[in-house]
GROMACS .gro file of C-alpha atoms in nm:
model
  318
    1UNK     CA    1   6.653  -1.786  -0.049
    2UNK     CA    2   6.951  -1.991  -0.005
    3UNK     CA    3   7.285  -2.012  -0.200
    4UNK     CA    4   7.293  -2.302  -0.489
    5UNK     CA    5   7.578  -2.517  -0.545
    6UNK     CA    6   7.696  -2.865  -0.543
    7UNK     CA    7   7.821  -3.067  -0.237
    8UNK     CA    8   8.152  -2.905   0.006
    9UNK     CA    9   8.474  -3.108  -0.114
   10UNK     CA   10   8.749  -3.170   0.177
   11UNK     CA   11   8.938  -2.893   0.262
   12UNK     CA   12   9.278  -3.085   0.198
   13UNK     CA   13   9.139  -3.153  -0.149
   14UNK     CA   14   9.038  -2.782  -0.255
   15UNK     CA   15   9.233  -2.467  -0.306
   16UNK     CA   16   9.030  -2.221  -0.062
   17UNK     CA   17   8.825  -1.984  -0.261
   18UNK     CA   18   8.878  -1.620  -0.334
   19UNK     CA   19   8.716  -1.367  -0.123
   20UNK     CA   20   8.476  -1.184  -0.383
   21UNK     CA   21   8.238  -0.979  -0.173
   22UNK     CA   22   8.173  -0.832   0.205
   23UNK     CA   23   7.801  -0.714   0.357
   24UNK     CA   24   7.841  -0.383   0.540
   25UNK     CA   25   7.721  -0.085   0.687
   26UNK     CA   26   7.926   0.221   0.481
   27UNK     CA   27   8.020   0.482   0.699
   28UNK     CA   28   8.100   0.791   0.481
   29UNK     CA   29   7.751   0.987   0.402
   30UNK     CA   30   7.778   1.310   0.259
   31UNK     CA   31   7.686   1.448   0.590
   32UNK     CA   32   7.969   1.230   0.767
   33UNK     CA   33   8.217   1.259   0.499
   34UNK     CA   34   8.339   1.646   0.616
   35UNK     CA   35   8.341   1.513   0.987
   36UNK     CA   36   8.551   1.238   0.889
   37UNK     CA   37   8.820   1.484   0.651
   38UNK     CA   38   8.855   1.701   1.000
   39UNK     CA   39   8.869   1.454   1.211
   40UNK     CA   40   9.143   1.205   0.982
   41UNK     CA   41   9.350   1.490   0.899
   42UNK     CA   42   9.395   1.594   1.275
   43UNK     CA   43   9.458   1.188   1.320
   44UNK     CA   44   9.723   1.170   1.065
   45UNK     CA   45   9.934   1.506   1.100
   46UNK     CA   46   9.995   1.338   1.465
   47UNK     CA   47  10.067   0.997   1.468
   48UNK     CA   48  10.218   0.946   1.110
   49UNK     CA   49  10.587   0.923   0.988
   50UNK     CA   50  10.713   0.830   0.678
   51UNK     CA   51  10.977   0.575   0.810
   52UNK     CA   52  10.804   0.463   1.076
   53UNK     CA   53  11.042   0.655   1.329
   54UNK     CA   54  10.892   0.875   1.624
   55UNK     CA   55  10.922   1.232   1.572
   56UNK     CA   56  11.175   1.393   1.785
   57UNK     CA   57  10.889   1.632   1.929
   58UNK     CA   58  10.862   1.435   2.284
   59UNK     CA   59  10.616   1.258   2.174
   60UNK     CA   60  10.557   0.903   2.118
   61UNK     CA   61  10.220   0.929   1.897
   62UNK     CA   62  10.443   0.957   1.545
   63UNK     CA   63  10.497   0.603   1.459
   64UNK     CA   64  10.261   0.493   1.174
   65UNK     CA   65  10.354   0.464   0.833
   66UNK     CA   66  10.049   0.685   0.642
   67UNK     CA   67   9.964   0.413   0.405
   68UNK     CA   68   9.844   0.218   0.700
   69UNK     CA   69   9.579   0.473   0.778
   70UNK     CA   70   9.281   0.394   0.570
   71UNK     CA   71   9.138   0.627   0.354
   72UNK     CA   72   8.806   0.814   0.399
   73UNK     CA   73   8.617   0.691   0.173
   74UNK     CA   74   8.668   0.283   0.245
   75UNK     CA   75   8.586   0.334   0.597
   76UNK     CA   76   8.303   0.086   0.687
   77UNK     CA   77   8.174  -0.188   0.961
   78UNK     CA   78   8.205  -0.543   0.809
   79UNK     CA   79   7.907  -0.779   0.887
   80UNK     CA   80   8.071  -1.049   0.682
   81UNK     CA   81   8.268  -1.172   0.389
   82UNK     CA   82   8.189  -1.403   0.044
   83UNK     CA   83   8.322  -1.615  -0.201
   84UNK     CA   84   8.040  -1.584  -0.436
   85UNK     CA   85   8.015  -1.676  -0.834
   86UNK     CA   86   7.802  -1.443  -1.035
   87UNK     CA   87   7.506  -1.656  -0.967
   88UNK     CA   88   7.549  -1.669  -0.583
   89UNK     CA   89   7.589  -1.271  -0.613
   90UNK     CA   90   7.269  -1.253  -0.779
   91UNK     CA   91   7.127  -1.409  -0.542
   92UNK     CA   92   7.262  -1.229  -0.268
   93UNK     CA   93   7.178  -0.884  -0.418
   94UNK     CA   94   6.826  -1.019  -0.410
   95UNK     CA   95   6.826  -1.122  -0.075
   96UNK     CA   96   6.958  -0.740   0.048
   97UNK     CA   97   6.677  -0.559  -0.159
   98UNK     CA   98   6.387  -0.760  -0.039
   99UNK     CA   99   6.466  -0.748   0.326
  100UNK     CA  100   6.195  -0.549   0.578
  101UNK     CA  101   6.442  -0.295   0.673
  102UNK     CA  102   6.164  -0.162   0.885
  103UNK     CA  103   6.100  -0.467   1.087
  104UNK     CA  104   6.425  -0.604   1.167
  105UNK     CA  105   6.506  -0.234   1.276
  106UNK     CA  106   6.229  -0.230   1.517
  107UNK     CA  107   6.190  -0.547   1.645
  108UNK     CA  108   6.445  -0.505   1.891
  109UNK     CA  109   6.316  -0.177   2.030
  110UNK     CA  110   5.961  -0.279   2.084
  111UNK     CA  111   6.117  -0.589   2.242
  112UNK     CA  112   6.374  -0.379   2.443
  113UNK     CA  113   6.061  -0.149   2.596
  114UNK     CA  114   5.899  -0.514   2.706
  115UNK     CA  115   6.196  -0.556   2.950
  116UNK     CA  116   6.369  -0.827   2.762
  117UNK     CA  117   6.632  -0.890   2.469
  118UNK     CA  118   6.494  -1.067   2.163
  119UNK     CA  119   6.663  -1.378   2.012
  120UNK     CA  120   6.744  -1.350   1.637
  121UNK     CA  121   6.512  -1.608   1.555
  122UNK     CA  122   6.217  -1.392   1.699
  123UNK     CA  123   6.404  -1.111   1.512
  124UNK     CA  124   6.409  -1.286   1.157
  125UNK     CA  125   6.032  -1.455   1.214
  126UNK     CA  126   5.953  -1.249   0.917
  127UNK     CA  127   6.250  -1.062   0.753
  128UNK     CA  128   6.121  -1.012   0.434
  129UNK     CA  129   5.875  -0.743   0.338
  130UNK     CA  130   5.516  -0.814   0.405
  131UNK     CA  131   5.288  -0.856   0.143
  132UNK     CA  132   5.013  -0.572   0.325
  133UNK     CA  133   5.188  -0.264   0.499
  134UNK     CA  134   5.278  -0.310   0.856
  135UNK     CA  135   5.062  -0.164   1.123
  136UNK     CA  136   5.329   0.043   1.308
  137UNK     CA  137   5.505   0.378   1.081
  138UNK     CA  138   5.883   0.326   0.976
  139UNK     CA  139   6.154   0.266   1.200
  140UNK     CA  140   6.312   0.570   1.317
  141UNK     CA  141   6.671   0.626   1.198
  142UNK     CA  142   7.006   0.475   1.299
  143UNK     CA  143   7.248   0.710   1.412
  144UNK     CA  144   7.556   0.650   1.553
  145UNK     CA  145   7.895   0.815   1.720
  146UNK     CA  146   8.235   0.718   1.640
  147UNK     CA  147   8.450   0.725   1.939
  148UNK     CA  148   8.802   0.601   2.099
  149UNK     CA  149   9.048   0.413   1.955
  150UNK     CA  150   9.145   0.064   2.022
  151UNK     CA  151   9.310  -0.192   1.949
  152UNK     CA  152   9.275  -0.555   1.786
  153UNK     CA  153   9.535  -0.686   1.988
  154UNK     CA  154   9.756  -0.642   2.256
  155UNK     CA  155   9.842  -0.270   2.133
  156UNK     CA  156  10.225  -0.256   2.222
  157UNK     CA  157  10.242  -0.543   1.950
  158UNK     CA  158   9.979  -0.460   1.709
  159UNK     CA  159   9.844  -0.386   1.366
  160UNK     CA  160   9.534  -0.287   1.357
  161UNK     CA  161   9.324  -0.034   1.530
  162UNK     CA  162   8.977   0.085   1.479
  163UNK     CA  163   8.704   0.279   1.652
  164UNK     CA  164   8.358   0.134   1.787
  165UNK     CA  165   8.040   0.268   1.661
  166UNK     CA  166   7.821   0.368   1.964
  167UNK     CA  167   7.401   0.381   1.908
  168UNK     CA  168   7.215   0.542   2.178
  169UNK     CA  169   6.898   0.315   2.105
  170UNK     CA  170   7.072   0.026   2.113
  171UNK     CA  171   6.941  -0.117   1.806
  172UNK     CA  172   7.255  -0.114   1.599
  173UNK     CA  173   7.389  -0.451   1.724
  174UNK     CA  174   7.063  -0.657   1.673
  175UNK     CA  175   6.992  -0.509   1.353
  176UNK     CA  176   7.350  -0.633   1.207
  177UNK     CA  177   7.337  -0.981   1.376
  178UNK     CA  178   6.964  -1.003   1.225
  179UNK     CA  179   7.129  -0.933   0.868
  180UNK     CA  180   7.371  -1.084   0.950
  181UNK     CA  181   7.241  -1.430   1.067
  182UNK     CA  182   6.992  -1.406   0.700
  183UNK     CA  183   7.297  -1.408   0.484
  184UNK     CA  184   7.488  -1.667   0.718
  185UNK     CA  185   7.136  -1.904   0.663
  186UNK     CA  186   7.125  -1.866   0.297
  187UNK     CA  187   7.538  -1.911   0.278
  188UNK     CA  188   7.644  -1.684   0.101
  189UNK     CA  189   7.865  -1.540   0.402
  190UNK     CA  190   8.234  -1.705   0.467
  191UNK     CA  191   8.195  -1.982   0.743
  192UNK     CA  192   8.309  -1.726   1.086
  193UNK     CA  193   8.177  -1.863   1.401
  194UNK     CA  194   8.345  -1.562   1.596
  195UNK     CA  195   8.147  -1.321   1.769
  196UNK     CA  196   8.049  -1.048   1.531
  197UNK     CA  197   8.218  -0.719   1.624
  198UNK     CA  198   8.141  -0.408   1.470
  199UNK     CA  199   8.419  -0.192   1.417
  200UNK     CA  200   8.499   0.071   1.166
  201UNK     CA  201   8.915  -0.022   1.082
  202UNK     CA  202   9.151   0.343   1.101
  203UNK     CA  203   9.462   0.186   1.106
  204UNK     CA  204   9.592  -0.143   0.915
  205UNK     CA  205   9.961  -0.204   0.867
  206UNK     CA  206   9.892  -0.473   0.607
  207UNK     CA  207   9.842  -0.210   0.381
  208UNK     CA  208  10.191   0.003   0.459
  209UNK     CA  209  10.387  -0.296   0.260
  210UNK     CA  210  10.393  -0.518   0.009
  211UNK     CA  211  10.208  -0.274  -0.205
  212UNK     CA  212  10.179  -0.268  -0.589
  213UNK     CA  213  10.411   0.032  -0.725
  214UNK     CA  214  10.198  -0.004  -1.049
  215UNK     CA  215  10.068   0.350  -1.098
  216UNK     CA  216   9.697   0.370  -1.074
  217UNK     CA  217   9.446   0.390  -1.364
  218UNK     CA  218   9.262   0.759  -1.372
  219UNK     CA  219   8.940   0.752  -1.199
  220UNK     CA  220   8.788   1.080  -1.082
  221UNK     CA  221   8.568   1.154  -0.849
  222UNK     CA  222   8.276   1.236  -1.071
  223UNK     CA  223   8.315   0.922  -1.224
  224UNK     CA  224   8.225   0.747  -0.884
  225UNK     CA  225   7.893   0.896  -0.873
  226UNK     CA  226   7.848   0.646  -1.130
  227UNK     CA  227   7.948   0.302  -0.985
  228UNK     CA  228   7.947   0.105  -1.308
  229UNK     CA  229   8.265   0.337  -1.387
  230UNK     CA  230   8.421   0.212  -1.093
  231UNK     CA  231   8.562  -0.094  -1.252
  232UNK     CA  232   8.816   0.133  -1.431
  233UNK     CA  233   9.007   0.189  -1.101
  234UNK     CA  234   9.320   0.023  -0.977
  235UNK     CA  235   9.202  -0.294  -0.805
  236UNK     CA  236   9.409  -0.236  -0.480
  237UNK     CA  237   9.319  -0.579  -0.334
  238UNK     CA  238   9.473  -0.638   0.019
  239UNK     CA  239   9.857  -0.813   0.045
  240UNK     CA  240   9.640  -1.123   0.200
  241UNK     CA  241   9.434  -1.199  -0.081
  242UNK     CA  242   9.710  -1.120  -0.360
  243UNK     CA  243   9.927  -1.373  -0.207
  244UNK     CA  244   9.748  -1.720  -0.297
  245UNK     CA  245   9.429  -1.573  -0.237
  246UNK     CA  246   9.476  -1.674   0.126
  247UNK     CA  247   9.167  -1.579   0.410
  248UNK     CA  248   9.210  -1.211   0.475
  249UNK     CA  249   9.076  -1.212   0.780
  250UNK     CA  250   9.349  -1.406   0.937
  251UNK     CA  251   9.620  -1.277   0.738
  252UNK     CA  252   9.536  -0.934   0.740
  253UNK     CA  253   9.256  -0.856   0.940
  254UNK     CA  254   9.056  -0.888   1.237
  255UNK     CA  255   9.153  -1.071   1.558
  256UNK     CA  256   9.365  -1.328   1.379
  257UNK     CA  257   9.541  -1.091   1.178
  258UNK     CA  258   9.895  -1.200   1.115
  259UNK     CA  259  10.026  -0.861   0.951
  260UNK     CA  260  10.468  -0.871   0.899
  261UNK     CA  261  10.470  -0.500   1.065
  262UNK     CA  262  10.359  -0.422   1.398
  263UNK     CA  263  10.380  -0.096   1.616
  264UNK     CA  264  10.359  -0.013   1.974
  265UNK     CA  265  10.014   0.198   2.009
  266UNK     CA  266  10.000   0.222   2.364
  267UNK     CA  267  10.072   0.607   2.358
  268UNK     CA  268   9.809   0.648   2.045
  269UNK     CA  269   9.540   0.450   2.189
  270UNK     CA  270   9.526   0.638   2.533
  271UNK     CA  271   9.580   0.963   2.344
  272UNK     CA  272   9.265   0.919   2.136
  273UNK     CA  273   9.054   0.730   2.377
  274UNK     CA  274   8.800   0.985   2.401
  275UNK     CA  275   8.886   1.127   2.077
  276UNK     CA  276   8.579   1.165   1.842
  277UNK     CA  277   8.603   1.109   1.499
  278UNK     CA  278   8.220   1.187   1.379
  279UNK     CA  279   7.926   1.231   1.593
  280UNK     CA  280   7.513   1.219   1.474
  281UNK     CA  281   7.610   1.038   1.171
  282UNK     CA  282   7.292   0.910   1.029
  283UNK     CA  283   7.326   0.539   0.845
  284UNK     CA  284   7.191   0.547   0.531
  285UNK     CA  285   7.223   0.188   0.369
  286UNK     CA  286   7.368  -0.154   0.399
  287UNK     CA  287   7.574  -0.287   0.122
  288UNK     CA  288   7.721  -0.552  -0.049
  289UNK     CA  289   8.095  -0.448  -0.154
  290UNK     CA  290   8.326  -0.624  -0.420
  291UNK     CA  291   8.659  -0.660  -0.209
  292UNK     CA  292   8.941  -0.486  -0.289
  293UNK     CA  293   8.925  -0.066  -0.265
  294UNK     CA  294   8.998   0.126  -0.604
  295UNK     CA  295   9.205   0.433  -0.577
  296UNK     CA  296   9.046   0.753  -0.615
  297UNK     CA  297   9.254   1.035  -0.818
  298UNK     CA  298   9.221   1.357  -0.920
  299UNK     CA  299   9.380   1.589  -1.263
  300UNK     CA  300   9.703   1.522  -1.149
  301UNK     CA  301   9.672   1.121  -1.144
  302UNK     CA  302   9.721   1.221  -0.753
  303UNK     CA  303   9.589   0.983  -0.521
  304UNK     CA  304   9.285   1.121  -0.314
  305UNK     CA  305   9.092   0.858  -0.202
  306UNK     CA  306   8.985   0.523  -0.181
  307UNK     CA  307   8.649   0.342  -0.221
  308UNK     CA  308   8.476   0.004  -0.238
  309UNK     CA  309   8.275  -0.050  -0.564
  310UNK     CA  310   7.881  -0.133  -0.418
  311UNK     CA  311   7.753  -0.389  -0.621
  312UNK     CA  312   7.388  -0.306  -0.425
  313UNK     CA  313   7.275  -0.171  -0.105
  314UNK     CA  314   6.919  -0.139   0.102
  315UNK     CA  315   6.813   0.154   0.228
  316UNK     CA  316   6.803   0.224   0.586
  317UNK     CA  317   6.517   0.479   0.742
  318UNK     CA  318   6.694   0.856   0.709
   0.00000   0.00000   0.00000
């Protein structure tokens, strides 16, 4: 299945489009999401300040503003953003429920045990699921650790940091770049010819100004079990895209990121290079997210969390 539409116009002659959509792996399960309130909360009583001074403690760790730590429940690893129209997402959502999990999760194991890496084109030979049940059982599940901190750039000048999702089958990595590489095919993934890294974001400046003071629309949490009640959240897009609708990933995020406040993390990154944030954390599903994470608030119209609406998601093997 590949995306419809008409020919590309010049890039000097068209406004770049808006970022709609991003395929990922979500993080927060309701086995992880406990791990991840310990493990956050002992992350941001150290290294946050509220003006951005360190604490007078003798420590240098205090020097993050808290609304650049990102909330529990958006924490995810991006395999790739979209402009899509409702058509395009469509067809996208059908491409994500009729892949063979299964196969394109063990491909790269059975491969592995024959002493050599597969390709993604031997990976994708037949991503979809077969008409007859496969021969082998189901793919056993992905779990993964959380661990270190580091960062996107050179960290005494930097604005992001995140932590690396570590798979002791080493099937993690293929899997994605197999997804990954079906989406790219079809086009419905932004044009990104950088290597794909997986990384689960914990700390984004972008976020710690230029936000909206509008106060958020009530959603509660029960109403998120439902995600078609999502859409009554605040739409708390990123600074990036509300300003001309410009690429987030370069303004914003990732390598590229061009972010107006930077810190020095040296002292946080050694101090939590070892640092585990969740360990055994089975993955449960990969997802395609509208961009932009609603706010999450309680009786009080307090602010509790954050989350990404999922338009759909596959199953993975739990």
């Amino acid at each position: 299945m590949t995306r419809s539409g008409g020919s590309k116009s010049s890039p000097a002659s068209t406004p770049k489009k808006p970022l709609t959509h991003f395929l990922c792996l979500p993080l927060v399960t309701a086995r992880s999401r406990t791990q991840f309130e310990t493990s956050m909360r002992t992350f941001r009583n150290e290294v946050t300040t509220e003006d951005g001074a360190a604490v007078k403690s003798g420590t240098r760790l205090a020097n993050i503003h808290p609304k650049a730590v990102r909330p529990i429940g958006a924490l995810h690893c991006t395999l790739g953003v979209m402009s899509l129209t409702r058509q395009e997402l469509e067809q996208a959502v059908q491409l994500l429920q009729t892949l063979d999990i299964d196969r394109l999760l063990r491909l790269p194991q059975v491969e592995s045990k024959q002493g050599r890496n597969p390709s993604s084109d031997e990976v994708l030979s037949s991503p979809h699921r077969p008409v007859s049940p496969p021969q082998l059982g189901r793919a056993t599940p992905l779990t993964v650790d959380l661990k270190g901190l580091v960062s996107m750039h050179d960290p005494r000048n930097t604005s992001i940091l995140y932590t690396p999702p570590h798979d002791s089958t080493d099937r993690l990595y293929p899997f994605c770049l197999a997804v990954q590489k079906l989406f790219k095919d079809a086009g419905f993934l932004v044009e990104d010819n950088r290597e794909l890294k997986l990384h689960a974001t914990i700390v984004n400046t972008i976020y710690a100004k230029g936000r909206s003071k509008r106060p958020p629309k009530r959603v509660t949490r029960q109403e998120t079990a439902d995600p078609s009640r999502m859409t009554a959240a605040v739409d708390d897009r990123t600074s990036a895209l509300a300003a001309g609708q410009a690429d987030e990933r370069s303004q914003g995020h990732g390598p590229n990121a061009n972010a107006p406040l930077k810190i020095d993390a040296t002292a946080i990154v050694e101090h939590y290079a070892d640092f585990v944030w969740v360990k055994d954390v089975v993955l449960d599903r990969i997802a395609i997210c509208e961009m932009g994470a609603k706010k999450i608030t309680d009786a009080e119209f307090r602010i509790i969390d954050e989350q990404y609406k999922e338009i759909a998601s596959a199953k993975l093997p739990t």
